[in-house]
Short mmCIF file of C-alpha atoms in Angstrom, two decimals:
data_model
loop_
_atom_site.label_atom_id
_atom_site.label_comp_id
_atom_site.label_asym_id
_atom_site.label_seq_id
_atom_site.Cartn_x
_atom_site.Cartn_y
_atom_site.Cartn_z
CA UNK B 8 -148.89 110.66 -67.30
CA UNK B 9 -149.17 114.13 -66.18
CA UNK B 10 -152.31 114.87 -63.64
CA UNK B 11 -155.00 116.77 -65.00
CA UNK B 12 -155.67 120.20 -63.35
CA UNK B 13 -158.56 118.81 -61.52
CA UNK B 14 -156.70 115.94 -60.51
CA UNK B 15 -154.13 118.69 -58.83
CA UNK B 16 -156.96 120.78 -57.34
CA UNK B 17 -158.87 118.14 -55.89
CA UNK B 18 -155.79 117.18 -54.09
CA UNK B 19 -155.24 120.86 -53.07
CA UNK B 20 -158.73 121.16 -51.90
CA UNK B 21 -158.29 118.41 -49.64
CA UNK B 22 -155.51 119.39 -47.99
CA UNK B 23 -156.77 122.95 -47.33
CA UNK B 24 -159.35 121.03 -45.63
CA UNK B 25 -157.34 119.07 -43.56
CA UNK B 26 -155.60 121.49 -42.32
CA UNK B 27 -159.14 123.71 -41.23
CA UNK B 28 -160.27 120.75 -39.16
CA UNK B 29 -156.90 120.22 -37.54
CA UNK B 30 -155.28 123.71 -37.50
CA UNK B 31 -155.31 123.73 -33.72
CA UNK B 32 -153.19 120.78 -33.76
CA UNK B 33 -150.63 122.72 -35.66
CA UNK B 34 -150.35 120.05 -38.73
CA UNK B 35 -146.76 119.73 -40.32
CA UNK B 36 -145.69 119.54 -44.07
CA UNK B 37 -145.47 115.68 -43.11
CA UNK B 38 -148.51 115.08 -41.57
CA UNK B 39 -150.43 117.06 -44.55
CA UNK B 40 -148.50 114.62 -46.94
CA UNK B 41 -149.00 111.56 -44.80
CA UNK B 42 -152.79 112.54 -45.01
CA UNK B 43 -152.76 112.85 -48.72
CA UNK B 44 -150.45 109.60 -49.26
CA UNK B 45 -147.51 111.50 -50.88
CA UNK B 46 -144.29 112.66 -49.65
CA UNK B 47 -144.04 115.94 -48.21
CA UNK B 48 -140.94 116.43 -51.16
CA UNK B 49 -143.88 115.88 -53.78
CA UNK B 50 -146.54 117.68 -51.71
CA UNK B 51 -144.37 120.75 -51.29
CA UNK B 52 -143.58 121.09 -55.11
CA UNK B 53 -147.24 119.88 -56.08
CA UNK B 54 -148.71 122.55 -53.94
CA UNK B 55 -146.13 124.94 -55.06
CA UNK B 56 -146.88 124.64 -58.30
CA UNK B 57 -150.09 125.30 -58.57
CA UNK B 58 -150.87 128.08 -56.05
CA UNK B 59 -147.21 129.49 -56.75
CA UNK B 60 -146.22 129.76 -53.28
CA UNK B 61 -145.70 127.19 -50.71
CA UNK B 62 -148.27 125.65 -48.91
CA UNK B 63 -147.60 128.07 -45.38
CA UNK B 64 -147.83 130.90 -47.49
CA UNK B 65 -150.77 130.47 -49.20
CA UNK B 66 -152.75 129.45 -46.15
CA UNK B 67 -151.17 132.90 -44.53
CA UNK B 68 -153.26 134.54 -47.84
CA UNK B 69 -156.71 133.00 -46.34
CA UNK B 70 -156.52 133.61 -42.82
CA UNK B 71 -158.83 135.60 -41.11
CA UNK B 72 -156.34 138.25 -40.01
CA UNK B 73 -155.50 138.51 -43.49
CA UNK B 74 -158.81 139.03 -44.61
CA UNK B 75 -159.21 141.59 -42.00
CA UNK B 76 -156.58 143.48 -43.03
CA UNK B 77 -158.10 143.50 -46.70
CA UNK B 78 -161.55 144.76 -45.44
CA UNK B 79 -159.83 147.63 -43.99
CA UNK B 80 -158.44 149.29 -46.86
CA UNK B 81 -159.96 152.52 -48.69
CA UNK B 82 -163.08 151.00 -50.24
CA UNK B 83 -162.92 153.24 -52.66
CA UNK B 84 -160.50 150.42 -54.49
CA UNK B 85 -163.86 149.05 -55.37
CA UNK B 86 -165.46 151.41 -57.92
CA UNK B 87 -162.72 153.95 -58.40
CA UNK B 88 -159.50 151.92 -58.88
CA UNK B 89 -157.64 152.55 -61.14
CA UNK B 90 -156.79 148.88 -61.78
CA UNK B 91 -153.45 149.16 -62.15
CA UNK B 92 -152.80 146.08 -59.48
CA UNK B 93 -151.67 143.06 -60.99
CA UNK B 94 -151.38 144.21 -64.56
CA UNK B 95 -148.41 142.89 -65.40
CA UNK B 96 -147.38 139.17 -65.18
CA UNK B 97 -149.77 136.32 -63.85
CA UNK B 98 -151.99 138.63 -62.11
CA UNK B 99 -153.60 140.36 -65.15
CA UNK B 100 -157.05 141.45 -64.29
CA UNK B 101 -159.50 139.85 -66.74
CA UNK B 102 -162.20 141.91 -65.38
CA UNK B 103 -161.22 145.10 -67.65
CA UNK B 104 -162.28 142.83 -70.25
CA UNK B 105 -166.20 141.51 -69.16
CA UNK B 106 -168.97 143.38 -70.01
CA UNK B 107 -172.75 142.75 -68.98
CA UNK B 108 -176.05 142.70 -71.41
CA UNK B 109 -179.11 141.73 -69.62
CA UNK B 110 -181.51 139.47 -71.76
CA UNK B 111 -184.74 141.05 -73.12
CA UNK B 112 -187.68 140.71 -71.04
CA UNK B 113 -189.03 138.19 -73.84
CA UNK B 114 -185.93 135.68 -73.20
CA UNK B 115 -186.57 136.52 -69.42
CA UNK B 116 -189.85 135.13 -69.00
CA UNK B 117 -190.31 132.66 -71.89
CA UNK B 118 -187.23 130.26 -70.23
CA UNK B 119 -185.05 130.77 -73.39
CA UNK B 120 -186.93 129.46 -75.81
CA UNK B 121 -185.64 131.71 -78.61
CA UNK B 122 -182.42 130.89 -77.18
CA UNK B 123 -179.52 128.51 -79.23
CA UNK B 124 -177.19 127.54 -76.49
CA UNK B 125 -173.85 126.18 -76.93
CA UNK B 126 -172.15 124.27 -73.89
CA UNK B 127 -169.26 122.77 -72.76
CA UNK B 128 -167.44 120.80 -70.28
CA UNK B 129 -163.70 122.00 -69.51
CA UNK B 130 -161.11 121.69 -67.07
CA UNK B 131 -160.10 124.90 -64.97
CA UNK B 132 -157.63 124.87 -61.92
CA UNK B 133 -160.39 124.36 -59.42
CA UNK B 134 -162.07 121.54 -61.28
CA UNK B 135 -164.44 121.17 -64.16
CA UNK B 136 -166.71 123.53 -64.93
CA UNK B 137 -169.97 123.95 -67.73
CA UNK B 138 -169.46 126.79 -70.02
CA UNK B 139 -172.88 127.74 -72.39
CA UNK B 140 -172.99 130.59 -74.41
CA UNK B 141 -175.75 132.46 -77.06
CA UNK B 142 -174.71 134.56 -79.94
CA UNK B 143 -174.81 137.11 -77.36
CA UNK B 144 -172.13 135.92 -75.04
CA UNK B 145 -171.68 133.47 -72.20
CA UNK B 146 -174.64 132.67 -70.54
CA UNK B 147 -173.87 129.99 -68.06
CA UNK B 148 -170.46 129.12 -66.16
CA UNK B 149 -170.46 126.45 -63.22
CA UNK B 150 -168.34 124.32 -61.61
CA UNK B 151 -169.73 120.56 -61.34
CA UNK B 152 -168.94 117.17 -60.19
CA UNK B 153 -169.82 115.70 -63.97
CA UNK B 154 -170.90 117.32 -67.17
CA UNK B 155 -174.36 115.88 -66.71
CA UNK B 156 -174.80 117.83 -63.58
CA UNK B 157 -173.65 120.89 -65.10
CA UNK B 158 -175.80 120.62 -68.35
CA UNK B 159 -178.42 119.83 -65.72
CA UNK B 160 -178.34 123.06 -64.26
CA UNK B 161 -178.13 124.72 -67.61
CA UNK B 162 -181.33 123.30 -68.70
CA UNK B 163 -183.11 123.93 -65.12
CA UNK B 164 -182.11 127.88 -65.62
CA UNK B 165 -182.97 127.73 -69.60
CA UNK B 166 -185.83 125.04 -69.64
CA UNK B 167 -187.04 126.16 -73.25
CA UNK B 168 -183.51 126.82 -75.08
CA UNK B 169 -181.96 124.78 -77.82
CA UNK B 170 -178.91 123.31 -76.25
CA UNK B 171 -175.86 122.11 -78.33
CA UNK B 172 -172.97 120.92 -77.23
CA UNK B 173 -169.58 122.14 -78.47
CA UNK B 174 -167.15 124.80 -77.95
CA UNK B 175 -166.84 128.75 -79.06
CA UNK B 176 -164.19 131.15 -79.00
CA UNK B 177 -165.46 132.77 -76.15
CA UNK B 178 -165.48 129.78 -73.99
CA UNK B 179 -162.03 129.55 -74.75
CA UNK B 180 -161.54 133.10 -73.56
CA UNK B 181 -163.60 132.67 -70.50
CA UNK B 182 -161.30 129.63 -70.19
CA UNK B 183 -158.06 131.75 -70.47
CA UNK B 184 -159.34 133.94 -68.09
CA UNK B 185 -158.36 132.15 -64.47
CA UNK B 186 -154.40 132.29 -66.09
CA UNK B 187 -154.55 135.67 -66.54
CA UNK B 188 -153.65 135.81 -70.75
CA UNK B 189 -154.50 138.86 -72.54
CA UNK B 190 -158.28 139.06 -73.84
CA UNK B 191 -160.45 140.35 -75.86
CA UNK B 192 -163.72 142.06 -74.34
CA UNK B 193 -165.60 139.21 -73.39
CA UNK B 194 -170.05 139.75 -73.10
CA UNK B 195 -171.95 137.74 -70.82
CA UNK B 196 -175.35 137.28 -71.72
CA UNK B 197 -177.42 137.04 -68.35
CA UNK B 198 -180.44 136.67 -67.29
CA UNK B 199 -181.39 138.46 -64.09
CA UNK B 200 -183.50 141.04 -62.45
CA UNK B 201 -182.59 144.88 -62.32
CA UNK B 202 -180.81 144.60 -59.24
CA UNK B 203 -179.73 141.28 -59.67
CA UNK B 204 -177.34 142.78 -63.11
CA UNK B 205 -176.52 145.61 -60.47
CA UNK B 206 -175.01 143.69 -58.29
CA UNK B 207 -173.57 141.07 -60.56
CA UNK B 208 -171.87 144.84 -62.56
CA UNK B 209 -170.41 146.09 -58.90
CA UNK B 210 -169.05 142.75 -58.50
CA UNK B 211 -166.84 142.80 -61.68
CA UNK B 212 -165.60 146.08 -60.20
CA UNK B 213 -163.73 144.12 -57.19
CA UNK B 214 -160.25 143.75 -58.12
CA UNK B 215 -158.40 140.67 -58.14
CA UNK B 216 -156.53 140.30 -54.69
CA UNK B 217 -158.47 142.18 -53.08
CA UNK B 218 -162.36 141.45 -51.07
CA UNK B 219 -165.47 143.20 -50.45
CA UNK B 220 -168.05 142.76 -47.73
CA UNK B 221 -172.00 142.51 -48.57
CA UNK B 222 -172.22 145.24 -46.46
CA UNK B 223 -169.47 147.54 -48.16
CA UNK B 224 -171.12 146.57 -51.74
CA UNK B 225 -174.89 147.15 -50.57
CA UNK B 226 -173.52 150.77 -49.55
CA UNK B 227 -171.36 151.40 -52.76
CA UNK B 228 -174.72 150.42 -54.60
CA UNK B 229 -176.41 152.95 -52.64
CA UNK B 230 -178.76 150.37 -50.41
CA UNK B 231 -177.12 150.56 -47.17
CA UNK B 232 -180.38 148.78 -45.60
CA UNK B 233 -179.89 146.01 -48.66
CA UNK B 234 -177.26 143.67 -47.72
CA UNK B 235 -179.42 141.12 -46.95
CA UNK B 236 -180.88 141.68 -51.13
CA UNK B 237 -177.09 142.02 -51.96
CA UNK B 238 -176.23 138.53 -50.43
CA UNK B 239 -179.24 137.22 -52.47
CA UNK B 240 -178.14 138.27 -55.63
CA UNK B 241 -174.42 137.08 -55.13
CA UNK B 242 -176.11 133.66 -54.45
CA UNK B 243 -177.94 133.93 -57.40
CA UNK B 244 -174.73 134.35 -59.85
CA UNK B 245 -175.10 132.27 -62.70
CA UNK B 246 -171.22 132.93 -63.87
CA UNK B 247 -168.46 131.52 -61.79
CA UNK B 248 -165.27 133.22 -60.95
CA UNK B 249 -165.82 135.34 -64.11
CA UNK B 250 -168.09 137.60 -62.18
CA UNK B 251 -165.67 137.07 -58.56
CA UNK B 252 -168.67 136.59 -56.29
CA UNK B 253 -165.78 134.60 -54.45
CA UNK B 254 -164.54 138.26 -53.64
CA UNK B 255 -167.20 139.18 -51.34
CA UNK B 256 -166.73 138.01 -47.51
CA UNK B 257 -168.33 138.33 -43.95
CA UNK B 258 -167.30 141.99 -42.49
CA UNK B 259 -165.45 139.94 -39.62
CA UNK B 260 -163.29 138.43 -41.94
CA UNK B 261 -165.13 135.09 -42.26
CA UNK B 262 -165.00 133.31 -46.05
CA UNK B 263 -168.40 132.45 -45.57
CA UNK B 264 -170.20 130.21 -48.07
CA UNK B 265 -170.16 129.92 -51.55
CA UNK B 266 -172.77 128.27 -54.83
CA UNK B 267 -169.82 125.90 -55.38
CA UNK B 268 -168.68 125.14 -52.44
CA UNK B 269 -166.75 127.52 -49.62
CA UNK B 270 -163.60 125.40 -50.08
CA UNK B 271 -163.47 125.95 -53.75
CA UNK B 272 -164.27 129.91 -52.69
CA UNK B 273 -161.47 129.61 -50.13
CA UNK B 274 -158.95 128.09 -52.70
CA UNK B 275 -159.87 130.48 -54.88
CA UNK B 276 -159.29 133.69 -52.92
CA UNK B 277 -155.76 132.03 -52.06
CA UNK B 278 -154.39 131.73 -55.54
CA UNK B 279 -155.62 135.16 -56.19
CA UNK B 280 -153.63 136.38 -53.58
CA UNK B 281 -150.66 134.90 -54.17
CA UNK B 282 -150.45 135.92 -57.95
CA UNK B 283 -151.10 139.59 -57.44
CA UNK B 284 -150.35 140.34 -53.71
CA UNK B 285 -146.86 138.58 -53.51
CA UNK B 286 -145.99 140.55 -56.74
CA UNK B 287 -146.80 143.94 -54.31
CA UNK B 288 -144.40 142.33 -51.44
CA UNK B 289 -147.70 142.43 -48.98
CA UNK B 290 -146.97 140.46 -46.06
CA UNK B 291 -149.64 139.18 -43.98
CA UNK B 292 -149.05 138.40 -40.47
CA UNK B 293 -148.74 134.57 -39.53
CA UNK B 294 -151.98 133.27 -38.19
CA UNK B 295 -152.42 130.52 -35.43
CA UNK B 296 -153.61 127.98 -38.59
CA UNK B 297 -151.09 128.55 -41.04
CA UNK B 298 -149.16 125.21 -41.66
CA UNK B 299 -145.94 124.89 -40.49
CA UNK B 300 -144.42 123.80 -43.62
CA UNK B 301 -140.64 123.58 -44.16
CA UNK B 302 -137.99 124.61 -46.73
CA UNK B 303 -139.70 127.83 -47.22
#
């Protein structure tokens, strides 16, 4: 039987982990494998195929240097791009396609309760995730452990809504949105603060493969002195990977930490990379971590 994709990721996640606690000691294809109880033949393809490069590669996408080098281009790829990077093949920008509509300041306050919800609990290449939507759009998107975690959190962020489970066509697009398919404008329904749905709007405007700072997107909003408020808000997100909070890093270069987890963040910002930056022949410079994987 074929592994499920959270079967695949969870293996994927701990490897990248394995390798961050024992970079130093320079960690072979082998020893990876060995650590994972495969063979480094079935490692090497397994890892292959789901970031689309090989393991050394990908790890090459999430080093610091890398990262650096990122944070250095023209910020004005943030608001003024003209998104033409990864438009063809798997690195189609979904964010084109998401649009924003803050919740009335009655379904703010009163915890949803004019609110029909409908959730689900799906499988996306970094593990399950709870997907709840209104007639408005999607509402809620979270990564979780188990669906009764995730409808947990649902119901602690919409305490008076009627929840139902099942499945709409626009968590199916939300769904189709980490392969990078063609979709139709997508609306998220969110509740949030004025500069909460500011942020959460300037985040959309990051590109795939490429990564902001909190600093860089308090200044492009304007707040220089707000980063702090900026960093608040991006914890506050209540819509993973469809609104790429995963996008915004330390200004050193650091992934820093993430509502579902920095490895999840870190995985993420890898498989971005290699879908649209390998397609623009970007080579990032080999880092003292990067695993010294063979046959590449």
């Amino acid at each position: 039987m074929k592994p499920s994709n959270t079967q695949n990721f969870e293996r994927i996640a701990r490897a990248i982990e394995y390798i961050g606690a024992n970079f130093r000691a320079q960690p072979t294809l082998d020893d990876v494998a060995s650590h994972l109880h495969m063979s480094p033949y079935h490692f090497q393809r397994l890892f292959s195929e789901w970031a689309g490069v090989s393991p050394k590669k990908f790890l090459q996408y999430i080093s610091i240097e890398h990262a650096k080098k990122i944070l250095r281009a023209p910020q004005a790829t943030l608001f003024d791009t003209t998104f033409d990077i990864g438009l063809s093949g798997t690195g189609r920008l979904h964010d084109l396609f998401v649009k924003i509509k803050g919740m009335t300041p009655r379904e703010y306050k009163n915890g949803g309760a004019d609110l029909r919800i409908v959730f689900s609990f799906l499988e996306s290449p970094f593990g399950k995730i709870g997907i709840a939507s209104t007639h408005r759009g999607i509402c809620f998107m979270a990564f979780a452990d188990s669906e009764t975690d995730a409808f947990a959190d649902l119901r602690a962020e919409f305490p008076k809504a009627r929840i139902e489970k099942g499945a709409t066509e626009s968590h199916n697009m939300a769904l189709r949105s980490f392969y990078g398919g063609e979709t139709e404008t997508l609306h998220l329904h969110l509740k949030g603060r004025d500069f909460q749905l500011k942020v959460w709007e300037a985040l959309l405007k990051i590109p795939m493969g490429r990564l902001s700072s909190y600093g860089a997107l308090a200044n492009e909003l304007k707040t220089p002195k707000a980063a702090r408020a900026v960093g608040t808000a991006i914890g506050k997100n209540p819509i993973a990977y469809l609104i790429p909070c995963h996008r915004v890093i330390q200004s050193g270069g650091m992934l820093g930490g993430y509502r579902w987890g920095a490895m999840r963040k870190t995985a993420m910002i890898g498989w971005e990379s290699a879908r649209v930056l390998d397609e623009q022949a970007i080579k990032p410079d080999l880092y003292q971590g990067a695993l010294n994987a063979k046959g590449n």
